[in-house]
Amino acid sequence: NGPSFVGASPAASSTSQDPPSSVGSRSAAAAALAAICTAPGARGAGSAKGTPKTGSSATLGGGGGTPQVQPRAAALAASPTNETVDRAERLKLYQRDIAQVMRQVSSGGMEPAAAARRLGARGPLMERQARDEAVDLIARLVDEPRGRRRQLLPLLPALADAGVFAPRRVLNQAVEAFVKDAFADGLEAVDPPDLGDIVMRELLPVLGLRAGDLQLPPCLSGTLAD
């Protein structure tokens, strides 16, 4: 009989299997890799960059959607601007000072041009305000006695030149508005009775206006022809 190879099988099988030390090493490596992958902050690290955080404090109003207007910004938007406040204050100061200026001009203590520059130092009125104030000033001036009236009427063009009544067309509009109201019931109902003459022979010339430049009541045409 030939030599027996029974003892060879265990040796041969041992070469086809990993040694116990090798198996243990791979298991340890796999455990270490798993620990790294499941560590805090490692999961989703690649997708976190550049991804917006919905509902975070970076979004006004929270949860996405339309940003809410902050209360402070809304209050500022509703508050008047400095320019609006300045214009309102400018009108109050004009109305306060115009009576004093009229007294000084009528007494000869101040020239109309100097008085207008004083009133114009604060800047122009708004156009609508300028027209309304010019109508009021015309109504006050035509009620003055003739001597004072002739001293004060040059104040109207002076205020336009100083920029208080600006643009200058507000004087045309003021004259038209004044005569439309004053002569609404005809010449017989006006006060003072010679108002037609005052308008046509004093007011228009001092303003450098002609009757044809304005829309005047028909009853004033006869006054100019007399």
Coordinates of C-alpha atoms in Angstrom, one line a residue, residues 24-197:
G24 CA -10.4 39.7 13.3
S25 CA -8.6 42.6 11.6
R26 CA -11.3 43.0 8.9
S27 CA -14.1 43.0 11.6
A28 CA -12.3 45.7 13.5
A29 CA -11.9 47.9 10.4
A30 CA -15.5 47.5 9.5
A31 CA -16.6 48.6 13.0
A32 CA -14.3 51.6 12.8
L33 CA -15.7 52.6 9.4
A34 CA -19.3 52.3 10.7
A35 CA -18.4 54.4 13.7
I36 CA -17.0 57.2 11.5
C37 CA -20.1 57.2 9.2
T38 CA -22.6 57.4 12.1
A39 CA -20.7 60.1 14.0
P40 CA -22.7 63.3 14.7
G41 CA -22.4 65.9 11.9
A42 CA -21.1 63.4 9.4
R43 CA -24.5 62.3 8.1
G44 CA -25.7 64.6 5.3
A45 CA -22.6 66.8 5.5
G46 CA -22.4 67.0 1.7
S47 CA -26.0 68.1 1.3
A48 CA -25.9 70.7 4.1
K49 CA -23.8 73.2 2.2
G50 CA -25.8 75.7 0.1
T51 CA -29.2 74.3 1.3
P52 CA -31.4 77.0 2.7
K53 CA -32.9 76.6 6.2
T54 CA -36.6 76.9 5.8
G55 CA -38.4 78.4 8.8
S56 CA -35.1 79.7 10.3
S57 CA -34.6 83.2 11.7
A58 CA -33.0 84.2 8.4
T59 CA -36.5 84.3 6.8
L60 CA -38.7 87.2 7.7
G61 CA -42.0 85.9 9.0
G62 CA -40.8 82.3 9.3
G63 CA -41.8 79.3 7.3
G64 CA -41.0 80.9 4.0
G65 CA -43.8 82.7 2.1
T66 CA -44.1 86.5 1.9
P67 CA -41.8 88.4 4.3
Q68 CA -43.6 90.3 6.9
V69 CA -43.0 94.1 7.2
Q70 CA -41.3 95.0 10.4
P71 CA -43.3 97.3 12.7
R72 CA -40.5 99.9 12.9
A73 CA -40.2 100.1 9.1
A74 CA -44.0 100.5 8.8
A75 CA -44.0 103.3 11.3
L76 CA -41.2 105.1 9.5
A77 CA -43.1 104.8 6.2
A78 CA -46.2 106.3 7.7
S79 CA -44.5 109.2 9.4
P80 CA -44.3 112.6 7.6
T81 CA -41.1 113.4 5.9
N82 CA -38.9 116.4 6.9
E83 CA -39.9 118.2 3.8
T84 CA -43.6 117.8 4.6
V85 CA -43.1 119.1 8.1
D86 CA -41.0 122.0 6.8
R87 CA -43.7 123.0 4.3
A88 CA -46.5 122.9 6.9
E89 CA -44.4 125.0 9.3
R90 CA -43.5 127.4 6.5
L91 CA -47.2 128.1 5.8
K92 CA -47.8 128.8 9.5
L93 CA -44.9 131.2 9.7
Y94 CA -46.0 133.0 6.5
Q95 CA -49.5 133.5 7.9
R96 CA -48.1 134.7 11.2
D97 CA -45.8 137.3 9.6
I98 CA -47.8 138.6 6.7
A99 CA -49.9 141.0 8.8
Q100 CA -46.8 142.5 10.5
V101 CA -45.2 142.9 7.1
M102 CA -48.2 144.7 5.7
R103 CA -48.1 147.1 8.6
Q104 CA -44.5 147.9 8.0
V105 CA -44.9 148.4 4.3
S106 CA -48.0 150.6 4.7
S107 CA -46.3 152.8 7.2
G108 CA -43.3 153.2 5.0
G109 CA -41.0 151.4 7.3
M110 CA -40.1 148.7 4.8
E111 CA -40.0 148.4 1.0
P112 CA -42.2 145.8 -0.6
A113 CA -39.2 144.0 -2.1
A114 CA -37.4 143.8 1.2
A115 CA -40.5 142.6 2.9
A116 CA -41.0 139.9 0.3
R117 CA -37.4 138.8 0.7
R118 CA -37.9 138.5 4.4
L119 CA -40.9 136.2 3.9
G120 CA -39.1 134.3 1.1
A121 CA -36.1 133.5 3.2
R122 CA -37.9 130.3 4.4
G123 CA -38.5 129.1 0.9
P124 CA -41.6 128.9 -1.3
L125 CA -45.0 127.8 -0.3
M126 CA -46.5 124.8 -2.1
E127 CA -48.3 125.9 -5.3
R128 CA -51.8 125.2 -4.0
Q129 CA -50.9 127.1 -0.8
A130 CA -49.4 129.9 -2.7
R131 CA -52.5 130.3 -4.8
D132 CA -54.8 130.3 -1.8
E133 CA -52.7 132.8 0.1
A134 CA -52.5 135.1 -2.9
V135 CA -56.3 135.1 -3.2
D136 CA -56.5 135.9 0.5
L137 CA -54.0 138.7 0.2
I138 CA -55.8 140.3 -2.8
A139 CA -59.0 140.2 -0.8
R140 CA -57.3 142.0 2.1
L141 CA -55.6 144.6 -0.1
V142 CA -58.6 145.7 -2.1
D143 CA -60.4 146.5 1.2
E144 CA -57.7 148.9 2.3
P145 CA -58.1 152.7 1.8
R146 CA -56.7 154.0 -1.4
G147 CA -53.5 155.3 -0.1
R148 CA -52.5 152.2 1.9
R149 CA -53.8 150.0 -1.0
R150 CA -51.4 151.6 -3.5
Q151 CA -48.5 151.1 -1.1
L152 CA -49.4 147.5 -0.5
L153 CA -50.3 146.2 -3.9
P154 CA -46.7 146.0 -5.1
L155 CA -46.2 143.4 -2.4
L156 CA -48.0 140.9 -4.6
P157 CA -45.5 140.9 -7.5
A158 CA -42.6 141.2 -5.0
L159 CA -43.7 138.0 -3.3
A160 CA -43.7 136.3 -6.7
D161 CA -40.3 137.6 -7.5
A162 CA -39.0 136.4 -4.1
G163 CA -40.3 132.9 -4.8
V164 CA -43.0 132.8 -2.1
F165 CA -45.8 132.7 -4.7
A166 CA -44.3 130.3 -7.1
P167 CA -44.5 129.6 -9.9
R168 CA -45.6 133.0 -11.1
R169 CA -48.7 131.7 -12.8
V170 CA -50.3 131.4 -9.4
L171 CA -50.9 135.1 -9.5
N172 CA -53.0 134.8 -12.7
Q173 CA -54.9 131.9 -11.1
A174 CA -55.4 133.9 -7.9
V175 CA -56.8 136.9 -9.7
E176 CA -59.2 134.7 -11.7
A177 CA -60.4 132.9 -8.6
F178 CA -60.9 136.2 -6.7
V179 CA -62.9 138.0 -9.3
K180 CA -65.0 134.9 -10.1
D181 CA -66.1 134.8 -6.5
A182 CA -66.4 138.5 -5.9
F183 CA -68.4 139.2 -9.0
A184 CA -70.6 136.1 -8.9
D185 CA -73.7 138.2 -8.4
G186 CA -72.7 141.1 -10.7
L187 CA -71.2 144.6 -10.2
E188 CA -74.1 145.8 -8.0
A189 CA -73.4 143.3 -5.3
V190 CA -69.6 143.8 -4.9
D191 CA -68.0 145.4 -1.9
P192 CA -66.3 147.9 -2.0
P193 CA -68.6 149.4 -4.7
D194 CA -65.6 150.4 -6.9
L195 CA -64.1 146.9 -6.8
G196 CA -64.3 146.7 -10.6
D197 CA -62.1 149.8 -11.0

